[in-house]
Coordinates of C-alpha atoms and ligand atoms in Angstrom, one line a residue:
M634 CA 0.0 0.0 0.0
G635 CA 1.3 3.4 -0.8
N636 CA 1.2 6.8 0.7
Y637 CA -0.2 8.4 -2.4
A638 CA -3.9 8.2 -1.6
E639 CA -4.2 11.9 -1.8
E640 CA -2.9 11.9 -5.5
I641 CA -5.2 9.2 -6.5
N642 CA -8.2 10.8 -4.8
K643 CA -7.9 14.1 -6.6
R644 CA -8.1 12.1 -9.9
R645 CA -11.3 12.3 -11.9
T646 CA -11.3 10.2 -15.1
F647 CA -14.2 10.6 -17.6
A648 CA -15.1 10.0 -21.2
I649 CA -16.9 12.7 -23.1
I650 CA -19.5 11.4 -25.5
S651 CA -22.0 12.9 -28.1
H652 CA -23.5 12.5 -31.4
P653 CA -21.2 14.3 -34.0
D654 CA -21.7 18.1 -34.0
A655 CA -23.3 18.3 -30.6
G656 CA -20.4 20.4 -29.3
K657 CA -18.0 17.8 -27.7
T658 CA -14.9 19.4 -29.0
T659 CA -15.9 23.0 -28.2
L660 CA -16.8 21.9 -24.7
T661 CA -13.6 20.0 -24.2
E662 CA -11.7 23.1 -25.2
K663 CA -13.6 25.3 -22.8
F664 CA -12.7 22.7 -20.0
L665 CA -9.1 23.1 -20.9
L666 CA -9.3 26.7 -20.9
Y667 CA -10.3 26.6 -17.1
G668 CA -7.4 24.4 -16.4
G669 CA -5.1 26.8 -18.1
A670 CA -4.0 23.9 -20.3
I671 CA -4.6 26.0 -23.5
N672 CA -4.3 29.6 -24.4
L673 CA -7.9 30.3 -25.6
A674 CA -7.1 33.4 -27.7
G675 CA -5.4 31.2 -30.1
S676 CA -7.5 28.2 -30.1
V677 CA -11.0 29.2 -30.7
K678 CA -10.9 29.5 -34.5
G679 CA -13.5 27.1 -35.5
K680 CA -14.0 23.5 -35.9
A681 CA -11.1 22.7 -38.3
T682 CA -8.6 24.3 -36.0
A683 CA -10.0 22.7 -32.9
R684 CA -10.2 19.3 -34.4
H685 CA -6.6 19.6 -35.5
A686 CA -5.4 20.6 -32.1
V687 CA -6.9 17.6 -30.5
S688 CA -6.5 14.7 -32.7
D689 CA -4.9 15.0 -36.1
W690 CA -3.1 11.7 -36.3
M691 CA -4.4 10.3 -39.5
E692 CA -4.5 11.7 -42.9
I693 CA -7.8 10.0 -43.4
E694 CA -9.3 12.2 -40.6
K695 CA -8.6 15.3 -42.7
E696 CA -9.9 13.8 -45.9
R697 CA -13.3 12.7 -44.4
G698 CA -13.3 15.5 -42.0
I699 CA -14.3 13.2 -39.1
S700 CA -12.4 12.2 -35.9
V701 CA -11.1 8.7 -36.1
T702 CA -8.9 8.5 -33.1
S703 CA -9.4 8.9 -29.3
S704 CA -7.4 11.3 -27.5
V705 CA -6.6 11.8 -23.8
L706 CA -6.2 15.1 -22.1
Q707 CA -5.1 15.9 -18.6
F708 CA -5.3 19.2 -16.8
E709 CA -5.8 20.5 -13.1
Y710 CA -8.5 22.5 -11.9
G711 CA -9.6 23.5 -8.5
G712 CA -7.5 21.0 -6.8
Y713 CA -8.5 18.2 -9.0
C714 CA -6.5 16.3 -11.6
I715 CA -8.7 15.6 -14.6
N716 CA -8.3 13.1 -17.4
I717 CA -10.6 13.4 -20.3
L718 CA -11.1 10.7 -22.6
D719 CA -12.3 12.0 -25.9
T720 CA -14.2 9.6 -28.0
P721 CA -14.6 9.4 -31.8
G722 CA -18.2 10.5 -32.6
H723 CA -18.5 8.8 -35.9
Q724 CA -20.6 5.6 -35.8
D725 CA -18.1 3.7 -37.7
F726 CA -15.7 3.9 -34.8
S727 CA -18.1 2.8 -32.2
E728 CA -15.9 -0.2 -31.0
D729 CA -13.1 2.2 -30.2
T730 CA -15.4 4.2 -28.3
Y731 CA -16.7 1.4 -26.3
R732 CA -13.2 0.4 -25.3
T733 CA -12.5 4.0 -24.3
L734 CA -15.6 3.9 -22.1
M735 CA -14.1 1.0 -20.3
A736 CA -11.2 3.1 -19.2
A737 CA -13.5 5.8 -17.7
D738 CA -15.1 6.2 -14.4
S739 CA -17.9 8.3 -15.6
A740 CA -19.2 9.8 -18.8
V741 CA -20.3 13.3 -19.9
M742 CA -22.9 13.3 -22.5
V743 CA -23.3 16.3 -24.7
I744 CA -26.7 16.9 -26.2
D745 CA -27.6 19.5 -28.9
A746 CA -30.7 21.3 -27.4
S747 CA -32.3 21.7 -30.7
K748 CA -31.8 18.0 -31.6
G749 CA -32.3 16.1 -28.4
V750 CA -31.3 12.4 -28.2
E751 CA -29.6 11.3 -31.3
A752 CA -28.7 7.9 -32.7
Q753 CA -24.9 7.9 -31.7
T754 CA -25.8 9.1 -28.2
R755 CA -28.3 6.3 -27.8
K756 CA -25.8 3.7 -28.8
L757 CA -23.1 5.0 -26.5
F758 CA -25.6 5.4 -23.7
K759 CA -26.4 1.8 -23.7
V760 CA -22.8 0.8 -23.1
C761 CA -22.7 3.4 -20.1
V762 CA -25.9 1.9 -18.6
M763 CA -24.7 -1.8 -19.2
R764 CA -21.5 -0.9 -17.3
H765 CA -23.3 1.4 -14.7
I766 CA -21.1 4.3 -15.6
P767 CA -22.4 7.6 -14.1
I768 CA -23.6 9.8 -16.7
F769 CA -23.7 13.6 -16.6
T770 CA -25.7 15.4 -19.3
F771 CA -24.8 18.8 -20.7
I772 CA -27.5 20.1 -22.9
N773 CA -25.7 22.5 -25.2
K774 CA -26.3 25.3 -27.7
M775 CA -28.8 27.1 -25.5
D776 CA -27.9 30.2 -27.5
R777 CA -29.8 28.7 -30.4
D778 CA -33.5 27.9 -30.4
A779 CA -33.9 24.9 -28.2
N780 CA -36.5 22.4 -27.9
D781 CA -38.9 22.5 -25.0
T782 CA -37.0 21.8 -21.8
F783 CA -39.5 19.4 -20.3
S784 CA -39.6 17.5 -23.6
L785 CA -35.9 17.2 -23.7
L786 CA -35.8 15.6 -20.2
D787 CA -38.7 13.4 -21.2
E788 CA -36.9 12.3 -24.2
I789 CA -33.7 11.5 -22.2
E790 CA -35.8 9.5 -19.6
K791 CA -37.9 7.6 -22.2
E792 CA -35.2 6.9 -24.9
L793 CA -32.3 6.2 -22.7
G794 CA -34.2 4.8 -19.6
I795 CA -32.5 7.0 -17.0
A796 CA -34.0 9.4 -14.5
T797 CA -33.0 13.1 -14.8
C798 CA -32.3 15.7 -12.3
P799 CA -31.8 19.1 -13.6
V800 CA -29.1 21.0 -11.6
N801 CA -29.8 24.2 -13.4
W802 CA -32.8 25.3 -15.6
P803 CA -32.6 27.3 -18.7
I804 CA -34.7 30.6 -19.2
G805 CA -35.5 31.0 -22.8
S806 CA -33.2 30.0 -25.6
G807 CA -31.8 31.4 -28.8
R808 CA -32.0 35.1 -29.1
N809 CA -34.2 35.0 -26.0
F810 CA -31.8 33.1 -24.0
K811 CA -31.8 34.8 -20.6
G812 CA -29.6 32.5 -18.5
V813 CA -30.1 29.7 -16.1
Y814 CA -31.7 29.2 -12.8
D815 CA -29.4 27.4 -10.2
R816 CA -31.7 25.2 -8.3
E817 CA -29.6 24.7 -5.3
E818 CA -28.6 28.4 -4.7
R819 CA -32.1 29.5 -5.8
C820 CA -30.7 32.3 -8.0
V821 CA -30.7 33.2 -11.7
I822 CA -27.3 33.6 -13.5
T823 CA -27.9 35.8 -16.4
Y824 CA -26.7 34.8 -19.9
A825 CA -23.5 36.5 -21.2
D826 CA -21.6 35.6 -24.2
T827 CA -17.9 35.2 -23.0
Q828 CA -16.4 33.4 -25.9
K829 CA -14.1 36.2 -26.9
G830 CA -11.0 34.9 -25.3
T831 CA -12.0 35.4 -21.6
K832 CA -13.1 33.1 -19.0
E833 CA -14.6 35.7 -16.7
G834 CA -18.2 36.2 -17.7
H835 CA -20.1 39.3 -17.3
T836 CA -23.1 37.5 -15.8
T837 CA -25.1 38.8 -13.0
V838 CA -26.3 36.5 -10.2
I839 CA -29.8 37.3 -8.9
P840 CA -31.5 35.5 -6.0
V841 CA -35.0 34.6 -7.0
S842 CA -36.3 36.3 -3.9
D843 CA -35.3 39.7 -5.5
E844 CA -38.2 39.8 -7.9
S845 CA -37.7 43.3 -9.0
L846 CA -34.1 42.9 -10.0
L847 CA -35.2 39.7 -11.8
T848 CA -37.9 41.4 -13.7
E849 CA -35.5 44.2 -14.8
N850 CA -33.0 41.6 -16.0
I851 CA -35.1 38.9 -17.6
G852 CA -38.5 40.6 -18.1
E853 CA -41.8 39.9 -16.5
D854 CA -42.8 37.1 -18.9
F855 CA -39.8 35.0 -18.5
K856 CA -39.9 35.6 -14.7
S857 CA -43.4 34.3 -14.3
Q858 CA -42.7 31.5 -16.7
L859 CA -39.7 30.5 -14.6
F860 CA -41.6 30.7 -11.4
D861 CA -44.3 28.3 -12.9
E862 CA -41.5 26.0 -14.1
I863 CA -39.7 25.9 -10.7
D864 CA -42.9 24.8 -9.1
L865 CA -43.5 22.1 -11.7
L866 CA -39.9 20.9 -11.4
D867 CA -39.8 20.8 -7.8
G868 CA -42.9 18.6 -7.9
A869 CA -42.1 16.3 -10.8
S870 CA -38.4 15.8 -11.3
A871 CA -36.4 13.1 -9.5
E872 CA -34.6 14.2 -6.3
Y873 CA -30.9 14.8 -6.3
D874 CA -29.4 11.5 -5.0
L875 CA -25.6 11.1 -5.2
D876 CA -25.9 7.3 -4.7
R877 CA -28.3 6.9 -7.6
I878 CA -26.0 9.2 -9.8
Q879 CA -23.0 7.1 -9.0
A880 CA -24.7 3.9 -9.8
G881 CA -25.6 5.2 -13.2
D882 CA -29.2 5.3 -12.4
L883 CA -29.9 9.0 -12.3
T884 CA -28.3 11.7 -14.7
P885 CA -27.7 15.2 -13.4
V886 CA -28.7 17.7 -16.2
F887 CA -27.0 20.9 -17.0
F888 CA -27.9 23.6 -19.5
G889 CA -25.5 25.9 -21.3
S890 CA -23.7 26.9 -24.3
A891 CA -20.1 25.7 -24.9
L892 CA -19.5 28.1 -27.8
T893 CA -20.2 31.2 -25.8
N894 CA -18.6 29.7 -22.7
F895 CA -21.8 30.0 -20.7
G896 CA -22.5 27.4 -18.0
V897 CA -19.3 25.5 -18.7
E898 CA -17.6 26.4 -15.4
F899 CA -20.8 25.9 -13.5
F900 CA -21.0 22.4 -15.0
L901 CA -17.3 21.5 -14.3
K902 CA -17.6 22.6 -10.6
H903 CA -20.7 20.5 -9.9
F904 CA -19.7 17.7 -12.1
L905 CA -16.3 17.3 -10.3
Q906 CA -18.0 17.2 -6.9
M907 CA -20.5 14.5 -8.1
T908 CA -18.2 12.2 -10.0
T909 CA -16.2 9.6 -8.5
T910 CA -12.5 9.1 -7.6
P911 CA -10.9 6.2 -9.6
L912 CA -13.0 3.1 -9.0
P913 CA -11.9 -0.3 -8.0
R914 CA -11.8 -2.7 -10.9
K915 CA -12.6 -6.4 -11.4
A916 CA -9.8 -8.9 -11.9
D917 CA -9.7 -12.7 -11.7
I918 CA -8.5 -12.4 -8.1
G919 CA -11.2 -10.1 -7.0
M920 CA -11.6 -6.4 -6.9
I921 CA -8.4 -4.3 -7.1
D922 CA -8.5 -1.3 -5.0
P923 CA -6.9 1.8 -6.6
V924 CA -5.3 3.1 -3.4
E925 CA -4.6 -0.1 -1.5
H926 CA -3.1 -2.0 -4.3
D927 CA 0.4 -1.6 -6.1
F928 CA 0.7 -0.5 -9.6
S929 CA -1.5 -2.2 -12.2
A930 CA -3.0 -1.2 -15.4
F931 CA -4.8 -2.6 -18.5
V932 CA -4.5 -1.8 -22.1
F933 CA -7.5 -0.4 -23.6
K934 CA -6.4 1.0 -26.8
I935 CA -3.5 0.6 -29.2
Q936 CA -2.7 3.0 -31.9
A937 CA -0.1 3.0 -34.7
N938 CA 1.2 5.8 -36.6
M939 CA 0.3 8.5 -34.2
N940 CA 3.0 10.6 -35.6
K941 CA 4.2 10.2 -39.0
A942 CA 7.7 11.1 -38.2
H943 CA 8.1 8.4 -35.6
R944 CA 6.1 5.6 -37.3
D945 CA 5.4 4.1 -33.9
R946 CA 2.8 2.2 -32.1
V947 CA 1.5 3.4 -28.8
A948 CA -0.4 1.3 -26.2
F949 CA -2.7 3.3 -24.0
M950 CA -3.2 1.9 -20.5
R951 CA -5.5 3.0 -17.8
I952 CA -3.7 2.9 -14.5
C953 CA -6.1 1.0 -12.2
S954 CA -4.1 1.1 -8.9
G955 CA -1.0 2.4 -7.2
R956 CA 1.6 4.6 -8.5
F957 CA 3.5 4.1 -11.7
D958 CA 7.2 4.6 -11.6
A959 CA 8.8 4.8 -15.0
G960 CA 12.0 3.4 -13.6
A961 CA 10.5 0.3 -12.1
E962 CA 10.1 -3.0 -13.6
V963 CA 6.6 -4.3 -14.3
K964 CA 5.1 -7.5 -15.6
H965 CA 3.1 -8.0 -18.8
V966 CA 0.8 -10.6 -17.7
Q967 CA -0.4 -12.0 -21.0
G968 CA 3.3 -12.1 -22.4
G969 CA 4.6 -13.5 -19.2
K970 CA 7.4 -11.0 -19.2
V971 CA 8.9 -8.5 -16.7
M972 CA 10.1 -5.3 -18.4
R973 CA 10.3 -1.5 -18.1
L974 CA 7.8 0.2 -20.0
S975 CA 9.3 2.1 -22.8
Q976 CA 8.9 5.8 -23.2
P977 CA 6.0 6.1 -21.0
Q978 CA 4.3 9.4 -21.9
Q979 CA 1.2 11.4 -21.5
I980 CA -0.3 12.3 -24.8
M981 CA -1.8 15.7 -25.1
A982 CA -3.0 16.7 -28.4
D983 CA -0.1 15.8 -30.7
E984 CA 2.4 16.8 -28.0
R985 CA 3.9 14.2 -25.8
K986 CA 5.3 14.6 -22.5
I987 CA 7.6 11.8 -21.1
L988 CA 6.4 10.9 -17.6
N989 CA 8.2 9.6 -14.6
E990 CA 5.3 8.8 -12.5
A991 CA 1.5 8.5 -12.7
Y992 CA -1.3 7.4 -10.5
A993 CA -4.5 5.4 -10.6
G994 CA -6.9 7.1 -12.8
D995 CA -4.3 8.3 -15.3
I996 CA -3.9 7.2 -18.7
I997 CA -0.4 6.7 -20.2
G998 CA 0.7 5.7 -23.6
V999 CA 3.7 3.5 -23.9
F1000 CA 5.8 2.6 -26.8
D1001 CA 4.7 -0.8 -28.0
P1002 CA 7.2 -2.9 -30.1
G1003 CA 4.1 -5.1 -31.1
I1004 CA 3.7 -7.1 -27.8
F1005 CA 0.5 -5.7 -26.4
S1006 CA -3.0 -6.6 -27.2
I1007 CA -6.2 -4.9 -26.1
G1008 CA -7.3 -6.0 -22.7
D1009 CA -3.8 -7.0 -21.4
T1010 CA -2.9 -6.4 -17.8
I1011 CA 0.3 -5.0 -16.4
C1012 CA 1.2 -5.3 -12.7
M1013 CA 4.1 -5.6 -10.3
P1014 CA 6.5 -8.4 -11.1
K1015 CA 5.6 -10.4 -8.0
E1016 CA 2.0 -10.3 -8.7
Q1017 CA 0.0 -12.5 -11.2
F1018 CA -3.7 -11.5 -12.1
E1019 CA -5.7 -10.4 -15.0
Y1020 CA -8.3 -7.7 -15.3
E1021 CA -11.5 -8.8 -16.9
G1022 CA -11.2 -8.7 -20.8
I1023 CA -12.7 -6.1 -23.1
P1024 CA -15.5 -7.8 -25.1
T1025 CA -15.0 -7.5 -28.8
F1026 CA -17.9 -6.6 -30.8
A1027 CA -19.1 -8.9 -33.4
P1028 CA -18.1 -7.6 -36.8
E1029 CA -21.0 -7.2 -39.2
H1030 CA -19.2 -6.7 -42.5
F1031 CA -16.7 -9.2 -44.0
A1032 CA -14.2 -9.2 -46.9
R1033 CA -11.6 -11.4 -48.3
V1034 CA -8.3 -9.7 -48.6
K1035 CA -5.2 -10.6 -50.7
Q1036 CA -2.1 -8.6 -51.5
V1037 CA -1.6 -7.6 -55.1
D1038 CA 2.0 -8.4 -55.3
T1039 CA 2.7 -11.8 -54.0
M1040 CA 6.4 -11.0 -53.2
K1041 CA 5.1 -8.7 -50.5
R1042 CA 3.3 -11.6 -48.4
K1043 CA 5.5 -10.9 -45.4
Q1044 CA 4.7 -7.3 -45.1
F1045 CA 1.1 -8.0 -45.8
V1046 CA 0.7 -10.4 -42.9
K1047 CA 2.7 -8.3 -40.6
G1048 CA 0.6 -5.3 -41.3
I1049 CA -2.8 -6.8 -41.1
T1050 CA -1.8 -8.7 -38.0
Q1051 CA -0.7 -5.5 -36.4
I1052 CA -3.7 -3.6 -37.3
A1053 CA -5.8 -6.5 -36.0
Q1054 CA -3.9 -6.3 -32.7
E1055 CA -4.9 -2.7 -32.4
G1056 CA -8.5 -3.7 -32.6
A1057 CA -9.5 -1.8 -35.6
I1058 CA -10.4 -4.9 -37.5
Q1059 CA -10.6 -8.5 -36.6
I1060 CA -9.0 -11.1 -38.9
F1061 CA -9.9 -14.8 -39.5
Q1062 CA -8.7 -17.6 -41.7
E1063 CA -10.3 -20.2 -43.9
F1064 CA -11.0 -23.3 -41.8
N1065 CA -8.7 -25.7 -43.5
T1066 CA -5.9 -23.5 -44.9
G1067 CA -3.3 -21.1 -43.5
M1068 CA -3.0 -17.4 -44.0
E1069 CA -3.0 -17.5 -47.7
E1070 CA -6.3 -15.8 -47.7
I1071 CA -7.4 -13.5 -44.9
I1072 CA -10.9 -12.7 -44.1
V1073 CA -11.4 -9.5 -42.5
G1074 CA -14.3 -8.5 -40.3
V1075 CA -15.2 -4.9 -39.3
V1076 CA -17.9 -3.2 -37.2
G1077 CA -18.2 -0.3 -39.5
V1078 CA -17.4 -0.4 -43.3
L1079 CA -15.2 2.7 -43.0
Q1080 CA -12.6 0.4 -41.4
F1081 CA -12.1 -1.3 -44.8
D1082 CA -11.0 2.1 -46.1
V1083 CA -8.8 2.6 -43.2
L1084 CA -7.2 -0.8 -43.6
K1085 CA -6.5 -0.4 -47.2
Y1086 CA -5.0 3.1 -46.5
R1087 CA -2.8 2.0 -43.9
L1088 CA -1.4 -1.1 -45.5
E1089 CA -0.6 1.0 -48.6
N1090 CA 0.9 4.0 -46.5
E1091 CA 2.6 2.2 -43.6
Y1092 CA 3.4 -1.1 -45.0
N1093 CA 3.7 -0.4 -48.6
V1094 CA 1.3 -3.1 -49.5
E1095 CA -1.5 -2.9 -52.0
I1096 CA -4.4 -5.0 -51.4
R1097 CA -7.5 -6.3 -53.4
M1098 CA -10.7 -6.7 -51.4
E1099 CA -13.6 -8.9 -52.2
N1100 CA -16.7 -8.2 -50.1
L1101 CA -18.4 -11.4 -48.5
P1102 CA -22.2 -11.5 -48.0
Y1103 CA -22.0 -12.4 -44.4
E1104 CA -23.5 -10.4 -41.7
H1105 CA -23.4 -12.3 -38.5
I1106 CA -20.5 -14.1 -36.8
R1107 CA -20.8 -16.6 -34.0
W1108 CA -18.0 -18.2 -31.8
I1109 CA -18.6 -21.9 -31.0
E1110 CA -18.5 -22.4 -27.3
N1111 CA -18.7 -26.0 -27.1
K1112 CA -15.2 -27.5 -26.5
D1113 CA -16.0 -31.1 -27.5
I1114 CA -17.8 -30.7 -30.9
D1115 CA -16.7 -32.4 -34.0
L1116 CA -16.6 -29.5 -36.5
D1117 CA -16.4 -31.7 -39.6
R1118 CA -19.8 -33.0 -38.7
L1119 CA -21.3 -29.7 -38.0
T1120 CA -24.2 -29.3 -40.4
G1121 CA -25.5 -25.8 -41.2
T1122 CA -27.1 -24.1 -44.2
S1123 CA -25.5 -24.1 -47.5
D1124 CA -24.5 -20.4 -47.1
M1125 CA -22.8 -20.9 -43.8
K1126 CA -19.1 -20.6 -43.6
K1127 CA -16.7 -22.2 -41.2
I1128 CA -13.6 -20.0 -40.3
R1129 CA -11.2 -19.6 -37.3
D1130 CA -9.7 -16.8 -35.4
L1131 CA -5.9 -16.3 -35.0
K1132 CA -6.0 -18.3 -31.8
G1133 CA -7.4 -21.3 -33.7
N1134 CA -11.0 -20.8 -32.2
P1135 CA -13.7 -22.1 -34.6
L1136 CA -16.3 -19.7 -35.7
L1137 CA -19.3 -19.5 -38.1
L1138 CA -20.3 -16.8 -40.5
F1139 CA -23.9 -16.6 -41.5
V1140 CA -25.8 -14.5 -44.1
N1141 CA -28.9 -14.0 -42.0
Q1142 CA -30.5 -14.7 -38.7
W1143 CA -32.6 -17.5 -40.2
S1144 CA -29.4 -19.5 -41.1
I1145 CA -28.2 -19.2 -37.4
G1146 CA -31.5 -20.6 -36.1
M1147 CA -31.4 -23.4 -38.6
T1148 CA -27.9 -24.3 -37.7
L1149 CA -28.8 -24.5 -34.1
D1150 CA -31.8 -26.7 -34.9
R1151 CA -29.7 -29.1 -36.9
N1152 CA -27.0 -29.4 -34.2
E1153 CA -28.3 -30.3 -31.0
G1154 CA -26.3 -28.9 -28.0
L1155 CA -24.5 -26.4 -30.2
I1156 CA -23.7 -23.2 -28.3
L1157 CA -23.0 -20.1 -30.3
S1158 CA -21.9 -16.8 -28.7
E1159 CA -22.0 -13.3 -30.2
F1160 CA -18.9 -12.0 -28.3
G1161 CA -15.3 -13.1 -28.5
R1162 CA -12.8 -12.0 -25.8
N1163 CA -9.6 -10.2 -26.6
Ligands
G4P2487 P1 -18.5 17.7 -32.0 O1 -17.0 17.7 -31.3 O2 -19.5 17.2 -31.0 O3 -18.6 17.1 -33.3 O4 -19.0 19.2 -32.0 P2 -18.0 20.6 -32.2 O5 -17.7 21.1 -30.8 O6 -17.0 20.4 -33.3 O7 -19.2 21.6 -32.6 C1 -20.0 21.5 -33.7 C2 -20.5 22.8 -34.4 O8 -21.2 23.3 -33.3 C3 -19.4 23.8 -34.4 O9 -19.8 24.6 -35.5 C4 -19.4 24.5 -33.1 O10 -18.9 25.9 -33.3 C5 -20.9 24.6 -32.8 N1 -21.1 24.9 -31.4 C6 -20.6 24.0 -30.4 N2 -21.2 24.4 -29.2 C7 -22.1 25.5 -29.6 C8 -22.8 26.3 -28.8 O11 -23.1 26.2 -27.6 N3 -23.7 27.0 -29.5 C9 -23.6 27.2 -30.9 N4 -24.5 28.2 -31.5 N5 -22.9 26.5 -31.5 C10 -22.1 25.6 -31.0 P3 -19.4 24.5 -37.0 O12 -20.1 25.7 -37.8 O13 -19.6 23.2 -37.4 O14 -17.8 24.8 -37.0 P4 -17.2 26.2 -36.8 O15 -18.0 27.2 -36.9 O16 -16.6 26.1 -35.3 O17 -16.0 26.1 -37.7

């Protein structure tokens, strides 16, 4: 047990999730501003610049104008040490996002006030609920015409199945956005656009008891509407309950405008008080306590080619317990090796800072010579345990991939294997042959483009891809089954993964049902494990 409880307890590690364009990047930038991590004057130049500042690791991002990679940011604010895990918003990269959520202790969900709950939010949300990750909702863009506030809350409750508890309450929206009502302090904070490079807002704080001042500032109509809504709210909304929030049962809701920097600090302050310190994690030997236990971590993300000049590969780890000391030896459990982690670093935008120490709750990136896989555990040499694996999501699109130039076989296999280790794609082989032909499975079709692009650019291998009609994959759970005698439908395909585990590919649900009917006792599973 270390004496670094204080360091660990000041850490807050959360992921920020949203449907693309809801304002995640803008909000993140404003957070950093409060931590003094960036110089705002030079940074608020619009989306293009903001995006590049945060994650500009792949050319393809620029070409497609979407954020492919996840980035990690750390800053200090109000005595807390904050780790933000940014998540790619595009649906094709959801698997990466799921993994990022595994490394977070809570999630901030950004919703566009004029759009409400959108497809991607819904998906991400399910993962949070599944894992009981506390969720904090920031309803953004109140400076634009917004949907009715009660309907927005209703939508979150109905669509996402979680109770809501507004911490503040908006008064008007768009051109008539007057500010927010702070329910705890029972005062109104008037709206001010403070985006122009300053974090000090020119807002006025008016206790609701001072009715005449309130009328003067927001007008009679908004005042009486607010009073009505306060009554309604106090009667109808779920009560603030920290236990429920931390169990992921109740989401505190905040209103604001990231662009004009209104309500951002309010959110940050309250959020930091409500969210948790680094949480214990489940391993095969039981729960590992972040403070009581020596250093341990798990790999949740692997990323190659983060910097063209380096042509390297970085494994991102979430430290789950204790203190990481860059000089000390650690054990890579799955590889069975004791080693020093090479070039441990904190990755901040495209800058890297070599670290000497880090604590539970922190995310570190280490140079990976190709030994780590997603889900791997790192602990002290004297210890032996594994964190629960990260489930791999069943790919839904498949293609047969071959290299064009047969002389480049070696590079092709190396490239495709490394990309698979990073978790961007999954690779499979024909059942009875070797790696002559590789079958690639992806969750989102854009990954096929990423694969082609990366093989060409990083490994100098041109490939040819033939799409396959399969849409469903199932791992065979039975250990004792005779696969040659397995009878399925004519369009079913037997393949195996790189570990030799047998799998079946199906064109549709019907074939899965038929195959189960025809083979008594057959157990098929949708999830593999890393
Ligand atoms: P994302 O990361 O969730 O995809 O969203 P991002 O922050 O990039 O924001 C998407 C767009 O919404 C941006 O405009 C951004 O300026 C705008 N935006 C973010 N927060 C607010 C807000 O509180 N109010 C208003 N009115 N707009 C907001 P864009 O036109 O796509 O880009 P640009 O104008 O920044 O170049």
